[in-house]
PDB file of C-alpha atoms in Angstrom:
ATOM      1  CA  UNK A 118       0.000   0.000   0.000  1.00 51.00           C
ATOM      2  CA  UNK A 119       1.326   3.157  -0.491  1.00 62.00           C
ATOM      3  CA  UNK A 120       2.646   5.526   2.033  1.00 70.00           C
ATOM      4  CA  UNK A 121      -0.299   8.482   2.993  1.00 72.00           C
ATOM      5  CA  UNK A 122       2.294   9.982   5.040  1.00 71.00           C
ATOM      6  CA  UNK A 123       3.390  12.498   1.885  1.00 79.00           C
ATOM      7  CA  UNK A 124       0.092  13.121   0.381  1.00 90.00           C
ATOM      8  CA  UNK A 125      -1.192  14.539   3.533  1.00 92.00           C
ATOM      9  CA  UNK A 126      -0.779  18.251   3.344  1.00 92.00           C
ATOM     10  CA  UNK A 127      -2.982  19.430   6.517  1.00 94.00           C
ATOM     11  CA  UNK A 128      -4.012  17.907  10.033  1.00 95.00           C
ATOM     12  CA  UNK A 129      -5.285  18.953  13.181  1.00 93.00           C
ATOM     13  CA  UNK A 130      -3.832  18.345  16.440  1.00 94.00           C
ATOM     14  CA  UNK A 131      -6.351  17.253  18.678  1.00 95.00           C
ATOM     15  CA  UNK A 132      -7.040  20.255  21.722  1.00 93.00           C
ATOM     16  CA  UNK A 133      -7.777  19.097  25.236  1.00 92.00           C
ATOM     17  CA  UNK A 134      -9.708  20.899  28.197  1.00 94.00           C
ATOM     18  CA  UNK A 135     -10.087  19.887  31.490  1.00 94.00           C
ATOM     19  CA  UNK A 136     -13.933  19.620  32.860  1.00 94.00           C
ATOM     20  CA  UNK A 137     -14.917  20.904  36.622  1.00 94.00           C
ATOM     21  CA  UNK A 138     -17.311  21.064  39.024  1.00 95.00           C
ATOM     22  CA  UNK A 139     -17.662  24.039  41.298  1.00 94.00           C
ATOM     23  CA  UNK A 140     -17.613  23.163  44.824  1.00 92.00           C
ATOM     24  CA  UNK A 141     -18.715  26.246  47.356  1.00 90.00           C
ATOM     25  CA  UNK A 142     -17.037  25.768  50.832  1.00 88.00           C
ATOM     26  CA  UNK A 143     -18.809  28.780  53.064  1.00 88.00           C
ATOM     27  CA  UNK A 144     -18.422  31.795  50.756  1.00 90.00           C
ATOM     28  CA  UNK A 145     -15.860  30.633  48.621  1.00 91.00           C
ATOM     29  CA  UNK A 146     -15.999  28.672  45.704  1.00 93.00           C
ATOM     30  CA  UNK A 147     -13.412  26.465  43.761  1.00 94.00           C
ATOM     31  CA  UNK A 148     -13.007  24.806  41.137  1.00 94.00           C
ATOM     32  CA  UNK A 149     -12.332  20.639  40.499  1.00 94.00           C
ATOM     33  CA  UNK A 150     -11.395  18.885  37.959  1.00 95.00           C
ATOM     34  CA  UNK A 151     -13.319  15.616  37.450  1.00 93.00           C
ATOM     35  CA  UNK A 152     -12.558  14.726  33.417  1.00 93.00           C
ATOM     36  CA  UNK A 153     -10.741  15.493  30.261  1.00 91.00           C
ATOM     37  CA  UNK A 154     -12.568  15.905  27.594  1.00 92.00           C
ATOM     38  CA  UNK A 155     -11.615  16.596  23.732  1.00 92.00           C
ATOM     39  CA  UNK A 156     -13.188  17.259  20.008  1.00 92.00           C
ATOM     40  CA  UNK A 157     -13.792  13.275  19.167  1.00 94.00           C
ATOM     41  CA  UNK A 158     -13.137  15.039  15.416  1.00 96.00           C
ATOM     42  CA  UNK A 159      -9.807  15.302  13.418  1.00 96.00           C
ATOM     43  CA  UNK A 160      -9.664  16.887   9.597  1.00 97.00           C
ATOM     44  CA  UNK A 161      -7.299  15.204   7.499  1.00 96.00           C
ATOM     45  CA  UNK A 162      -6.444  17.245   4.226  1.00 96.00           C
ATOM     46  CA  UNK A 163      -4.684  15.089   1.485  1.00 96.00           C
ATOM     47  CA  UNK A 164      -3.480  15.994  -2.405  1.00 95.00           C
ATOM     48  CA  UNK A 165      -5.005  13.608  -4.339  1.00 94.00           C
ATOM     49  CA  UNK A 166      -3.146  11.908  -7.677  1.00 91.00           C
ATOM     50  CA  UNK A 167      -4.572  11.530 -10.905  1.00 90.00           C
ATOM     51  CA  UNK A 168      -5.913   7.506 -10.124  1.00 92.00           C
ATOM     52  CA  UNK A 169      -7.722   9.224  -6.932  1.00 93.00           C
ATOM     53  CA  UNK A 170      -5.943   6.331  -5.301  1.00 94.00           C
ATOM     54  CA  UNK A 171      -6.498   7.916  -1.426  1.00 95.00           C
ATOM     55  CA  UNK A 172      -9.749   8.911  -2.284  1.00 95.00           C
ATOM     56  CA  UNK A 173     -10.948   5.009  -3.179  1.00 94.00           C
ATOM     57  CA  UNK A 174      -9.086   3.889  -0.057  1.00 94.00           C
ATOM     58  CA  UNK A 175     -11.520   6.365   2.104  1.00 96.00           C
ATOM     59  CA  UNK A 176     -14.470   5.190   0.082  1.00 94.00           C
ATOM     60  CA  UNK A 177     -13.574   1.296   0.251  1.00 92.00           C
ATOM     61  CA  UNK A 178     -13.152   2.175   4.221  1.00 94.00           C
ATOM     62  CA  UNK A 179     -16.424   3.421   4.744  1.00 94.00           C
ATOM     63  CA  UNK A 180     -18.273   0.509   2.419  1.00 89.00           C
ATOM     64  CA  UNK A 181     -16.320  -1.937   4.899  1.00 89.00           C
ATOM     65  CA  UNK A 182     -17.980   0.008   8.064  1.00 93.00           C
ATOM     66  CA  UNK A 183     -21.454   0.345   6.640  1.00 89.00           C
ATOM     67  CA  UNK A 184     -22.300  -0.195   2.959  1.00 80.00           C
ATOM     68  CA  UNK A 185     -23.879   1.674   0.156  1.00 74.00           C
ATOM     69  CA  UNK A 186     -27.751   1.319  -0.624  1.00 61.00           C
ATOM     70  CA  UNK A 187     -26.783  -1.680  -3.720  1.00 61.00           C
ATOM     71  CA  UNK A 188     -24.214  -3.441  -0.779  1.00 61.00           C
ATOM     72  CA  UNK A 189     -24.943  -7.301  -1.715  1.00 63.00           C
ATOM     73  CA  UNK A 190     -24.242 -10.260   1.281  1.00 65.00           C
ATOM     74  CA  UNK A 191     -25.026 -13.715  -0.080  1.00 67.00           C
ATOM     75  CA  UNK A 192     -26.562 -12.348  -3.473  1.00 66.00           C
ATOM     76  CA  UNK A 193     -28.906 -10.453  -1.369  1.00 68.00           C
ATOM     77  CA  UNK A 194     -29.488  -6.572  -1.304  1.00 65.00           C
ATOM     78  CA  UNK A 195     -29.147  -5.486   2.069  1.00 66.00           C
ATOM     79  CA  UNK A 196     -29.246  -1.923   3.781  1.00 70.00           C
ATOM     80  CA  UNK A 197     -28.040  -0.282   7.050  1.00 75.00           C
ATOM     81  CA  UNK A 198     -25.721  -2.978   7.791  1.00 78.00           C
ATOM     82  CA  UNK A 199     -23.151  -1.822   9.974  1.00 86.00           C
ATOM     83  CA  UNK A 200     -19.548  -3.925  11.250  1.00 89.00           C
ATOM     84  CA  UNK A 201     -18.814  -3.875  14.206  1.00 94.00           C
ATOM     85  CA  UNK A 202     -16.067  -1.160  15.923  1.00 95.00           C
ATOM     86  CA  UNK A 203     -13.097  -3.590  16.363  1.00 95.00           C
ATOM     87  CA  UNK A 204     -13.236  -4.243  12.680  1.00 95.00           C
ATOM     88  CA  UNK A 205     -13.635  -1.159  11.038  1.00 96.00           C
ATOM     89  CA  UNK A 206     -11.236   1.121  14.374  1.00 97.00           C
ATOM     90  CA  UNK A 207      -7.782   1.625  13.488  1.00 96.00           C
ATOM     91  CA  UNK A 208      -4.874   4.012  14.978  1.00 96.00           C
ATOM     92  CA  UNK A 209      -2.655   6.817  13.496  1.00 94.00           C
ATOM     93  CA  UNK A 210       0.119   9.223  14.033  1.00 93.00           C
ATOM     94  CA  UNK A 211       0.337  13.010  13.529  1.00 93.00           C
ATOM     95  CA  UNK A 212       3.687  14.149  13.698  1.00 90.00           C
ATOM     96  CA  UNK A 213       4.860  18.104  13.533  1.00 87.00           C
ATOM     97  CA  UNK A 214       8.368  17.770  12.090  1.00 81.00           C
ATOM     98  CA  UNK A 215      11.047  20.393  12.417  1.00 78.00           C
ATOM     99  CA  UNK A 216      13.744  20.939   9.646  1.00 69.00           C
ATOM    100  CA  UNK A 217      17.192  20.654  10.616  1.00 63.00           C
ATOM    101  CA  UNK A 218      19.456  23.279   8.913  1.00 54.00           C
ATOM    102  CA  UNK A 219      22.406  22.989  10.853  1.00 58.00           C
ATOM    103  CA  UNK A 220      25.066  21.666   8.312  1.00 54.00           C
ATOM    104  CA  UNK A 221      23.319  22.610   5.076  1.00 54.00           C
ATOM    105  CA  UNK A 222      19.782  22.576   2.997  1.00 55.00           C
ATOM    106  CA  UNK A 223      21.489  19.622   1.022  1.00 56.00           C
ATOM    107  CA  UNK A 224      21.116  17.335   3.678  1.00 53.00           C
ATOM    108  CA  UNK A 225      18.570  18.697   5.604  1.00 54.00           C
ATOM    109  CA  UNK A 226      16.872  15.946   8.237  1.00 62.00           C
ATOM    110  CA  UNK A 227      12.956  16.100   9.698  1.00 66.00           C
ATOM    111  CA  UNK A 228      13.229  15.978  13.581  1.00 76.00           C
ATOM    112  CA  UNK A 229      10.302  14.694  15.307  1.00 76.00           C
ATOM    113  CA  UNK A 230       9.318  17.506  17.968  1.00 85.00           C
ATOM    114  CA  UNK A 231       5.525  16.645  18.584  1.00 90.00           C
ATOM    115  CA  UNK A 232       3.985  13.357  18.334  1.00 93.00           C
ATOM    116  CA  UNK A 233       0.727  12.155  18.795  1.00 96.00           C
ATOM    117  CA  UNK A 234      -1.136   8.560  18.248  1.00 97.00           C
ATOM    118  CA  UNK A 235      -4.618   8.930  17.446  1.00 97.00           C
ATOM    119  CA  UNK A 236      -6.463   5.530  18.464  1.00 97.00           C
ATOM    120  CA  UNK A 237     -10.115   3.828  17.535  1.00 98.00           C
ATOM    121  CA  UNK A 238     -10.392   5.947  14.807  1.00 98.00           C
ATOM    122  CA  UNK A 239     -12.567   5.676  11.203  1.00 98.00           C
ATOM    123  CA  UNK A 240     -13.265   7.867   8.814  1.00 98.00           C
ATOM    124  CA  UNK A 241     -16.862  10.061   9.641  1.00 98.00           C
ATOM    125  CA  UNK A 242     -17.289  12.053   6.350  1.00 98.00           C
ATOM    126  CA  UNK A 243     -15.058  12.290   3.402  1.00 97.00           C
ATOM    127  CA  UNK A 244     -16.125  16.495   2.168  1.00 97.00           C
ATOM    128  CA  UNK A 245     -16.832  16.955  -1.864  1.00 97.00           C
ATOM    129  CA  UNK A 246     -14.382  17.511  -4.409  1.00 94.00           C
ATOM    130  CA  UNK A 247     -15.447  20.244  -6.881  1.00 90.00           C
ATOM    131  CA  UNK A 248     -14.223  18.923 -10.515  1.00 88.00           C
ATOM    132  CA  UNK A 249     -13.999  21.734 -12.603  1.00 84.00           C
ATOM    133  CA  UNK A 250     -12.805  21.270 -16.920  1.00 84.00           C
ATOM    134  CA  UNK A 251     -10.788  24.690 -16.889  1.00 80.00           C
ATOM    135  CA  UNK A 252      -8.878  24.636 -13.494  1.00 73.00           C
ATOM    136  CA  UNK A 253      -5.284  24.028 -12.916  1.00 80.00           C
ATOM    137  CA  UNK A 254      -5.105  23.860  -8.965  1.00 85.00           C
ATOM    138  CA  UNK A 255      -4.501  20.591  -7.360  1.00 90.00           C
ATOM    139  CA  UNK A 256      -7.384  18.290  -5.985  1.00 92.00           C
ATOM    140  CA  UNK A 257      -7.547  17.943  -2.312  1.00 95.00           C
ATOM    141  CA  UNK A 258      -9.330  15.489  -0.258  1.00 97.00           C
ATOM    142  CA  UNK A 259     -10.920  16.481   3.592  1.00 97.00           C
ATOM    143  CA  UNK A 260     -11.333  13.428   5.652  1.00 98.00           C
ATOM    144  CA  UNK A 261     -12.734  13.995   8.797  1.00 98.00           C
ATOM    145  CA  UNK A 262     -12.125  11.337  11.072  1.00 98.00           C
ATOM    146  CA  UNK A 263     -13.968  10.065  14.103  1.00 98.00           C
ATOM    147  CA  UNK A 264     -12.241   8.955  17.574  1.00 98.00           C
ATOM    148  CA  UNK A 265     -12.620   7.839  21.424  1.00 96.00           C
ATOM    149  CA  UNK A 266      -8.801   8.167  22.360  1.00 95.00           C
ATOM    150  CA  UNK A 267      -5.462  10.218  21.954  1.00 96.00           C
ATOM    151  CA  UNK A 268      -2.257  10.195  23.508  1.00 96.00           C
ATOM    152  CA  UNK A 269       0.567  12.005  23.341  1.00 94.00           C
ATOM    153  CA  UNK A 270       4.149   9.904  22.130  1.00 93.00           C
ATOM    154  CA  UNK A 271       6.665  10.872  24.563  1.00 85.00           C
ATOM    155  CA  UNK A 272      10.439  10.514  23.534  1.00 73.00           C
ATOM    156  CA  UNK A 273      10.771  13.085  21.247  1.00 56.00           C
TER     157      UNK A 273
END
C-alpha cells in the first residue's frame, strides 16, 4: 500500500480541556477537575493523484464500516448494515516535524518535535471535491475522522 504519510498536506492536532465542578465551601468557591474531555473530530487534508488512489481507499473504508444502498451479502441486497467497531477502528500518528538546517539545505533531516497517536479511529465524512474542466489547482481530499482516544508519544 502506499505511504499516505506524503500526500497529507494538513491535520489537526487534537485540543484538550479539562472539565470541573464548582464546589462552594462557606463563601468561597473552587473549582475541580473531574474529566478530560476533547473534540472526538480530526480533519485530514490530502493531495489527491490523478488515479484518486487515497480517495478510493476512504471510500472502500467506509463501504467496509457500513455499505452503500446496492451493498450485496449472499446475493442479497441489504441496507443499514453496519460492522462492528473492532473491525472497522484503526490508529494513526500526527507528527509536527522540524527541519534541521544545521550543516546545510542539502542534507537537511525532519526531527520529530511533537507526536501524537490517534487511536479507535474511522473515517466520519469524506467532504466533496469540486471537478472543474478549466482549473489548474490541485485536488484535495478532507477526511474527517472520528475517535474515542489520543495520547501524546513521549520521547521526542
Amino acid at each position: 500500500m502506499r505511504d499516505f504519510k506524503f500526500m497529507c498536506d494538513a491535520a489537526n492536532l487534537p485540543g484538550r480541556n479539562l472539565a470541573t465542578t464548582e464546589f462552594r465551601t462557606g463563601s468561597v468557591s473552587k473549582s475541580y477537575v473531574h474529566s478530560n474531555n476533547f473534540n472526538p473530530t480530526i480533519t485530514l487534508s490530502f493531495i489527491l493523484t490523478d488515479d484518486m488512489f487515497i480517495k478510493k481507499v476512504f471510500d472502500r473504508w467506509m463501504d467496509d464500516i457500513i455499505g452503500l444502498t446496492d451493498a450485496k451479502l449472499q446475493g442479497a441486497v441489504v441496507q443499514n448494515l453496519t460492522n462492528y467497531p473492532d473491525e472497522y477502528c484503526g490508529s494513526f500518528g500526527i507528527k509536527k516535524l522540524a527541519t534541521n538546517l544545521s550543516s546545510s539545505p542539502a542534507s537537511a533531516s525532519h526531527i520529530d518535535t511533537y507526536h501524537v497517536e490517534i487511536m479507535e479511529a474511522f473515517p466520519k465524512q469524506i467532504n466533496p471535491i469540486q471537478l472543474t474542466y478549466g482549473s489548474q489547482d490541485i485536488m484535495k481530499l478532507q477526511v474527517v475522522m472520528a475517535y474515542s482516544r489520543w495520547r501524546i508519544i513521549r520521547g521526542y
